[in-house]
C-alpha cells in the first residue's frame, strides 16, 4: 500500500465483507481479515493526516492485532469505528472541490457520448421505441417485462451489479477469483466438435503476452454449432499473430489458470483502444426477465445516454459539497458505465444517498404535517382508573416501563395525535404499558381499540387484560373471525352506544362494519404485520385518534428509520425481575437423542416442552421435518408415555383454542407446533423448546420463539436442531448461543438475511430501493437523515427549495406509493 494514497476502496471493502459475514475474521487468499487490517494500519498513515488522527491510525493496528480474541459485539463495534474513521479521514484529506465532483479517468471515452448517441436529439420523455438501439419491436417487450416506457425510465433503471473488467493485468499475474482483462497475441486457434459429445462444439484460443500464455475455451451446445462452415468462420476471426483482448473471471482447472466464459475482441494493434461494450470495462449487470437479454438492455441504455444532459440537479451545491456527493448527471452516467471501480463507488454513493434522503425527507415532512393536525382526544394523564390499576397489579413496573408510560401519557395530553412505536424484547412487558394508555383514554371518556395480527395473540391479550378489567369493573370484548354472528351484533351495538370502552381483535376490527361512538386511541400490536391500508382503515374509525404501535421484534436503527421515520420510538430495554436466562444450544442430527432425553426429564418433573417445525405437512421440495408427520412419530415411538398436542395455522379456531387450553392446563405436557405460537402464548411452566430445522428460520424469529420459555421460575432450555452442514448456517445459529439481546440479534439478522426476513414477511411496507442496502449503506443512511433533518428545521414546507420538493413528490410516490403511513 502506498503510504501517500491508501487503497481506500480495498480497506473499506474488507471491512464491509467482514460485516456481511458476521465478524468471523474471514480468511483471504494471503491473510486473515484481522491480519490484513493490522498490516494496513501498521504502515505509515497518509501524508497530511492530522496528529490526533495519526495516533488513532496507529492504535487501530494494535486493536486489530487482538481482533480474533474479541467477542462478536466488540468486533462489530471495532469494524464500525474503523469504517467511520477511514471515511472521515478520507473526507478530510480530499476535501477539495474535486471530491464533490470527482474527475473521471480519461483512459476511455464515456459510453453514450459517441457520435451515434449525440447526433440526434433525445428527450427524457420520449418513448424508448424512438431510440435506434431499441426500435418498435423491442419496445413492447421492454415495457411489458421490465416496465421501461420512456428514455428517463432507462436512465433510472440501475444495474443490480457490476463486473469489473477494467483492470488489465499481465498473464503471469493472474489470480484465481479475480475479474480481469488480458491482452495478447494469438498463438493458436481451433474450433471443433467434441469427440465425446456430438452436440457440443469447443472453441480454443491460446494467447501470449510478454509474461506468459493462457488457453481460453468457449463451449457451444447445439447441432447448429457443429456445422463445419460455422466452426471455420470462428477460426478465421482470430488469425495467428492478431492481438486480442479477453475479459472474464479467472478460474483454476487441472490445466492451470483460464478465464471462465471469456468475452473476446480482436484489436487493431497492441495499445489500441477497446471498442467493446463488455471487454476492458466495468460491465453493468441489469435485472432481467424472460426473453430480455443483457445486451438488449445495455444497448438501450446507451441509446438513452444522450438525454443525460437534460437531467436537472435538485440538490444545491452547498449540500453536495457538505456530504461529498457527485453531481446527479455524472452519477447516472457512471452507475451504468463507470470508467473504474472508484468512479462507480462515487456514483453509487450519490444515488444511494438520494434514495435514503427523499425517504427521510418524506417521513419528516409527514411528521411535520401530523404535528399541525389537532386531535379531538386529549387525555388526562392521571385519574382514578390509573391510580386503582397501580394498586391492583401485584408487581412494580421496571424503570424502563415507567419511562415509556410517562412518554405515552405526555403524548396523550397533547392536542397533537400521538404516533409512537414501543419496541421491547420478548417478555419485557409491553402489554401492561399499553393498558396504561387505554385506561387514560377510558377515564377521559373515549374508547380504545387493540388490533393483533393473529387470533392466538388477540386471545392472549384479551385473556390478560380481561383479568385486570374485571377488577376495575370495566367491560372488554374480543372480536375475531371466529366470533359468532349473534355476539358480533351485540359488540357492534355496544360500540355505537359507547357502553364498550375497549375492543380487542384481529383483522375483524376493520373487516366488520365496526363503528365506535368516540374512538380516541388505537393500539396495534406487531404492527409491521399489517399493511399500510389496513392500519389506515382502523384509524379512519376515529377523528385523528392517538396511535400506539408495539413490536416484540427489536428493529435495528437503520430498519427503524426506513420503516418508522415519522414515528416517535420508545424502547423497553429492561426485563422484569425473575425472568430466567435461557440456555441455548445448537445441535446436529446425531445429538437428537440428547434433546429427547432433556424433554423426557423435564416433563417427568412436571414441566412442559414445545417442539417447533417450519412446515405443516411433508413437502417434496423441502427436506424438513413436518409438524403433522412428526407429531405422529413422537406420539407413537418417542414419547408414548406422554400426552402430546398439535397446533398449526390450518386448524380451525376451536381446535386451536382446545389445543392451547390443554397445553396451558398441562393436560398435554408436550405440544408440537409451527410458528403460530411465535407470539402470544404464555405458559410459565414450559421450560424446553426444541426447534427442528432451525437453519430455516431467521434469527429474530428464533429469538421470538425462544421467548415462549423462561417465563417462570425454573431453568429453561432452547435447543436448535440443524441438519445443515454449511458454515454460514452454523455461524448464524451460534449468534443465539452467544446472546439474548434482541436488538443485537436483529442487527445480525439484518446482515445475514435482509430486512424483509427480519420482520417475518416480505409485504411489510418496506420501500423498494433500487440500489440502497440497509445492511451495507448504514453510514449513508445516517448522512441522509442528518441532511433531511437540517433541511426540515430550516424550511419545513420546502418553500425555498422547489426542486427538492418536486423531486420528493416524484420519489414519494415511487418509494411507497404515496403511503408513508405507520
CSV table of N, CA and C in Angstrom, one decimal, residues 268-343:
chain,number,residue,atom,x,y,z
A,268,UNK,N,-6.9,-3.6,-33.2
A,268,UNK,CA,-6.1,-3.3,-34.4
A,268,UNK,C,-4.7,-3.5,-34.2
A,269,UNK,N,-4.2,-3.3,-32.9
A,269,UNK,CA,-2.8,-3.5,-32.6
A,269,UNK,C,-2.6,-3.4,-31.1
A,270,UNK,N,-1.4,-3.7,-30.6
A,270,UNK,CA,-1.1,-3.6,-29.2
A,270,UNK,C,-1.2,-2.1,-28.9
A,271,UNK,N,-1.9,-1.8,-27.8
A,271,UNK,CA,-2.1,-0.4,-27.4
A,271,UNK,C,-3.4,0.3,-28.0
A,272,UNK,N,-4.0,-0.4,-28.9
A,272,UNK,CA,-5.2,0.1,-29.5
A,272,UNK,C,-6.4,0.2,-28.5
A,273,UNK,N,-7.3,1.1,-28.6
A,273,UNK,CA,-8.4,1.2,-27.7
A,273,UNK,C,-9.4,0.1,-27.9
A,274,UNK,N,-10.1,-0.3,-26.8
A,274,UNK,CA,-11.0,-1.4,-26.9
A,274,UNK,C,-12.4,-0.8,-27.1
A,275,UNK,N,-13.1,-1.2,-28.2
A,275,UNK,CA,-14.4,-0.6,-28.5
A,275,UNK,C,-15.6,-1.4,-28.0
A,276,UNK,N,-15.3,-2.6,-27.5
A,276,UNK,CA,-16.4,-3.5,-27.0
A,276,UNK,C,-17.2,-2.8,-25.9
A,277,UNK,N,-18.5,-3.2,-25.8
A,277,UNK,CA,-19.3,-2.8,-24.6
A,277,UNK,C,-19.0,-3.6,-23.4
A,278,UNK,N,-18.2,-4.7,-23.5
A,278,UNK,CA,-18.0,-5.6,-22.4
A,278,UNK,C,-16.6,-5.6,-22.0
A,279,UNK,N,-15.7,-5.7,-22.9
A,279,UNK,CA,-14.3,-6.0,-22.6
A,279,UNK,C,-13.6,-4.8,-22.1
A,280,UNK,N,-12.8,-5.0,-21.0
A,280,UNK,CA,-12.0,-3.9,-20.5
A,280,UNK,C,-12.7,-2.8,-19.8
A,281,UNK,N,-14.0,-3.1,-19.5
A,281,UNK,CA,-14.8,-2.1,-18.8
A,281,UNK,C,-15.4,-2.6,-17.5
A,282,UNK,N,-15.9,-1.7,-16.7
A,282,UNK,CA,-16.8,-2.1,-15.6
A,282,UNK,C,-18.1,-2.4,-16.2
A,283,UNK,N,-18.5,-3.6,-16.2
A,283,UNK,CA,-19.7,-4.0,-17.0
A,283,UNK,C,-20.9,-4.1,-16.2
A,284,UNK,N,-22.0,-3.3,-16.6
A,284,UNK,CA,-23.2,-3.3,-15.8
A,284,UNK,C,-24.0,-4.6,-15.9
A,285,UNK,N,-24.6,-5.1,-14.8
A,285,UNK,CA,-25.4,-6.3,-14.9
A,285,UNK,C,-26.8,-5.9,-14.4
A,286,UNK,N,-27.8,-5.9,-15.3
A,286,UNK,CA,-29.2,-5.4,-15.1
A,286,UNK,C,-30.1,-6.5,-14.6
A,287,UNK,N,-31.1,-6.2,-13.8
A,287,UNK,CA,-32.2,-7.1,-13.6
A,287,UNK,C,-32.9,-7.4,-14.9
A,288,UNK,N,-33.1,-8.7,-15.2
A,288,UNK,CA,-33.7,-9.1,-16.5
A,288,UNK,C,-34.9,-9.9,-16.3
A,289,UNK,N,-35.6,-10.2,-17.4
A,289,UNK,CA,-36.8,-11.0,-17.4
A,289,UNK,C,-36.7,-11.9,-18.6
A,290,UNK,N,-37.6,-13.0,-18.6
A,290,UNK,CA,-37.5,-14.0,-19.7
A,290,UNK,C,-37.7,-13.3,-21.0
A,291,UNK,N,-36.8,-13.6,-21.9
A,291,UNK,CA,-36.9,-13.1,-23.3
A,291,UNK,C,-36.1,-11.8,-23.5
A,292,UNK,N,-35.6,-11.2,-22.4
A,292,UNK,CA,-34.8,-9.9,-22.4
A,292,UNK,C,-33.3,-10.3,-22.1
A,293,UNK,N,-32.4,-10.1,-23.0
A,293,UNK,CA,-31.0,-10.4,-22.8
A,293,UNK,C,-30.3,-9.1,-22.2
A,294,UNK,N,-29.1,-9.4,-21.6
A,294,UNK,CA,-28.4,-8.3,-21.0
A,294,UNK,C,-27.9,-7.3,-22.1
A,295,UNK,N,-27.5,-7.8,-23.3
A,295,UNK,CA,-27.1,-6.9,-24.3
A,295,UNK,C,-28.2,-6.0,-24.8
A,296,UNK,N,-29.4,-6.4,-24.8
A,296,UNK,CA,-30.6,-5.6,-25.2
A,296,UNK,C,-30.7,-4.4,-24.3
A,297,UNK,N,-30.6,-4.7,-23.0
A,297,UNK,CA,-30.8,-3.6,-22.0
A,297,UNK,C,-29.6,-2.6,-22.1
A,298,UNK,N,-28.4,-3.2,-22.2
A,298,UNK,CA,-27.2,-2.3,-22.3
A,298,UNK,C,-27.3,-1.4,-23.5
A,299,UNK,N,-27.6,-1.9,-24.7
A,299,UNK,CA,-27.7,-1.1,-25.9
A,299,UNK,C,-28.8,0.0,-25.7
A,300,UNK,N,-29.9,-0.4,-25.1
A,300,UNK,CA,-31.0,0.6,-24.9
A,300,UNK,C,-30.5,1.7,-24.0
A,301,UNK,N,-29.8,1.4,-22.9
A,301,UNK,CA,-29.3,2.4,-22.0
A,301,UNK,C,-28.3,3.3,-22.7
A,302,UNK,N,-27.5,2.7,-23.6
A,302,UNK,CA,-26.5,3.5,-24.3
A,302,UNK,C,-27.2,4.5,-25.2
A,303,UNK,N,-28.3,4.1,-25.9
A,303,UNK,CA,-29.1,5.0,-26.7
A,303,UNK,C,-29.7,6.1,-25.9
A,304,UNK,N,-30.0,5.9,-24.6
A,304,UNK,CA,-30.7,6.9,-23.7
A,304,UNK,C,-29.7,7.9,-23.2
A,305,UNK,N,-28.4,7.5,-23.2
A,305,UNK,CA,-27.4,8.4,-22.6
A,305,UNK,C,-27.3,9.8,-23.2
A,306,UNK,N,-27.7,9.9,-24.4
A,306,UNK,CA,-27.7,11.3,-25.0
A,306,UNK,C,-28.6,12.2,-24.3
A,307,UNK,N,-29.6,11.7,-23.5
A,307,UNK,CA,-30.5,12.6,-22.8
A,307,UNK,C,-30.1,13.0,-21.4
A,308,UNK,N,-28.9,12.5,-21.0
A,308,UNK,CA,-28.4,12.8,-19.6
A,308,UNK,C,-28.3,14.3,-19.3
A,309,UNK,N,-27.9,15.0,-20.3
A,309,UNK,CA,-27.7,16.5,-20.1
A,309,UNK,C,-29.0,17.2,-19.7
A,310,UNK,N,-30.1,16.6,-20.0
A,310,UNK,CA,-31.4,17.2,-19.6
A,310,UNK,C,-31.8,16.9,-18.2
A,311,UNK,N,-31.1,16.0,-17.5
A,311,UNK,CA,-31.5,15.7,-16.1
A,311,UNK,C,-31.2,17.0,-15.2
A,312,UNK,N,-32.1,17.4,-14.4
A,312,UNK,CA,-31.9,18.6,-13.6
A,312,UNK,C,-31.4,18.1,-12.2
A,313,UNK,N,-30.5,18.9,-11.7
A,313,UNK,CA,-29.9,18.6,-10.3
A,313,UNK,C,-30.7,19.3,-9.2
A,314,UNK,N,-31.4,18.4,-8.4
A,314,UNK,CA,-32.3,19.0,-7.4
A,314,UNK,C,-31.5,19.6,-6.2
A,315,UNK,N,-30.3,18.9,-5.9
A,315,UNK,CA,-29.6,19.3,-4.6
A,315,UNK,C,-28.7,20.5,-4.8
A,316,UNK,N,-28.7,21.4,-3.9
A,316,UNK,CA,-27.9,22.6,-4.1
A,316,UNK,C,-26.4,22.2,-3.9
A,317,UNK,N,-25.5,23.0,-4.5
A,317,UNK,CA,-24.1,22.8,-4.5
A,317,UNK,C,-23.6,22.7,-3.0
A,318,UNK,N,-24.1,23.5,-2.2
A,318,UNK,CA,-23.6,23.6,-0.8
A,318,UNK,C,-23.9,22.2,-0.1
A,319,UNK,N,-25.1,21.6,-0.3
A,319,UNK,CA,-25.4,20.3,0.3
A,319,UNK,C,-24.5,19.2,-0.3
A,320,UNK,N,-24.3,19.3,-1.6
A,320,UNK,CA,-23.4,18.2,-2.3
A,320,UNK,C,-22.0,18.3,-1.7
A,321,UNK,N,-21.5,19.5,-1.6
A,321,UNK,CA,-20.2,19.7,-1.1
A,321,UNK,C,-20.1,19.2,0.4
A,322,UNK,N,-21.1,19.6,1.2
A,322,UNK,CA,-21.1,19.2,2.6
A,322,UNK,C,-21.0,17.7,2.8
A,323,UNK,N,-21.7,16.9,1.9
A,323,UNK,CA,-21.8,15.5,2.1
A,323,UNK,C,-20.9,14.7,1.1
A,324,UNK,N,-20.1,15.5,0.3
A,324,UNK,CA,-19.2,14.8,-0.6
A,324,UNK,C,-19.9,14.0,-1.7
A,325,UNK,N,-20.9,14.6,-2.4
A,325,UNK,CA,-21.7,13.9,-3.3
A,325,UNK,C,-21.4,14.3,-4.8
A,326,UNK,N,-21.3,13.3,-5.6
A,326,UNK,CA,-21.1,13.5,-7.1
A,326,UNK,C,-22.4,14.2,-7.6
A,327,UNK,N,-22.2,14.9,-8.7
A,327,UNK,CA,-23.4,15.5,-9.4
A,327,UNK,C,-24.3,14.4,-10.0
A,328,UNK,N,-25.6,14.7,-10.0
A,328,UNK,CA,-26.5,13.7,-10.4
A,328,UNK,C,-26.3,13.2,-11.9
A,329,UNK,N,-26.0,14.1,-12.8
A,329,UNK,CA,-25.7,13.6,-14.2
A,329,UNK,C,-24.5,12.7,-14.3
A,330,UNK,N,-23.4,13.1,-13.6
A,330,UNK,CA,-22.3,12.2,-13.6
A,330,UNK,C,-22.6,10.9,-12.9
A,331,UNK,N,-23.4,10.9,-11.8
A,331,UNK,CA,-23.8,9.7,-11.1
A,331,UNK,C,-24.6,8.8,-12.0
A,332,UNK,N,-25.5,9.3,-12.7
A,332,UNK,CA,-26.3,8.4,-13.6
A,332,UNK,C,-25.4,7.8,-14.7
A,333,UNK,N,-24.6,8.7,-15.3
A,333,UNK,CA,-23.7,8.1,-16.3
A,333,UNK,C,-22.8,7.0,-15.8
A,334,UNK,N,-22.3,7.2,-14.6
A,334,UNK,CA,-21.3,6.3,-14.1
A,334,UNK,C,-21.8,5.1,-13.3
A,335,UNK,N,-23.1,5.2,-13.0
A,335,UNK,CA,-23.7,4.0,-12.4
A,335,UNK,C,-23.9,2.9,-13.5
A,336,UNK,N,-24.1,3.4,-14.8
A,336,UNK,CA,-24.3,2.5,-15.9
A,336,UNK,C,-23.0,2.0,-16.5
A,337,UNK,N,-22.1,3.0,-16.8
A,337,UNK,CA,-20.9,2.6,-17.5
A,337,UNK,C,-19.7,3.4,-16.8
A,338,UNK,N,-19.3,2.9,-15.6
A,338,UNK,CA,-18.2,3.6,-15.0
A,338,UNK,C,-16.9,3.3,-15.6
A,339,UNK,N,-16.0,4.3,-15.5
A,339,UNK,CA,-14.7,4.0,-16.1
A,339,UNK,C,-13.8,3.2,-15.2
A,340,UNK,N,-14.1,3.1,-13.9
A,340,UNK,CA,-13.3,2.3,-13.0
A,340,UNK,C,-14.1,2.1,-11.7
A,341,UNK,N,-13.6,1.3,-10.8
A,341,UNK,CA,-14.3,0.9,-9.6
A,341,UNK,C,-14.5,2.1,-8.7
A,342,UNK,N,-13.5,3.0,-8.6
A,342,UNK,CA,-13.6,4.2,-7.7
A,342,UNK,C,-14.8,5.1,-8.2
A,343,UNK,N,-14.9,5.3,-9.5
A,343,UNK,CA,-15.9,6.2,-10.1
A,343,UNK,C,-17.3,5.5,-9.8
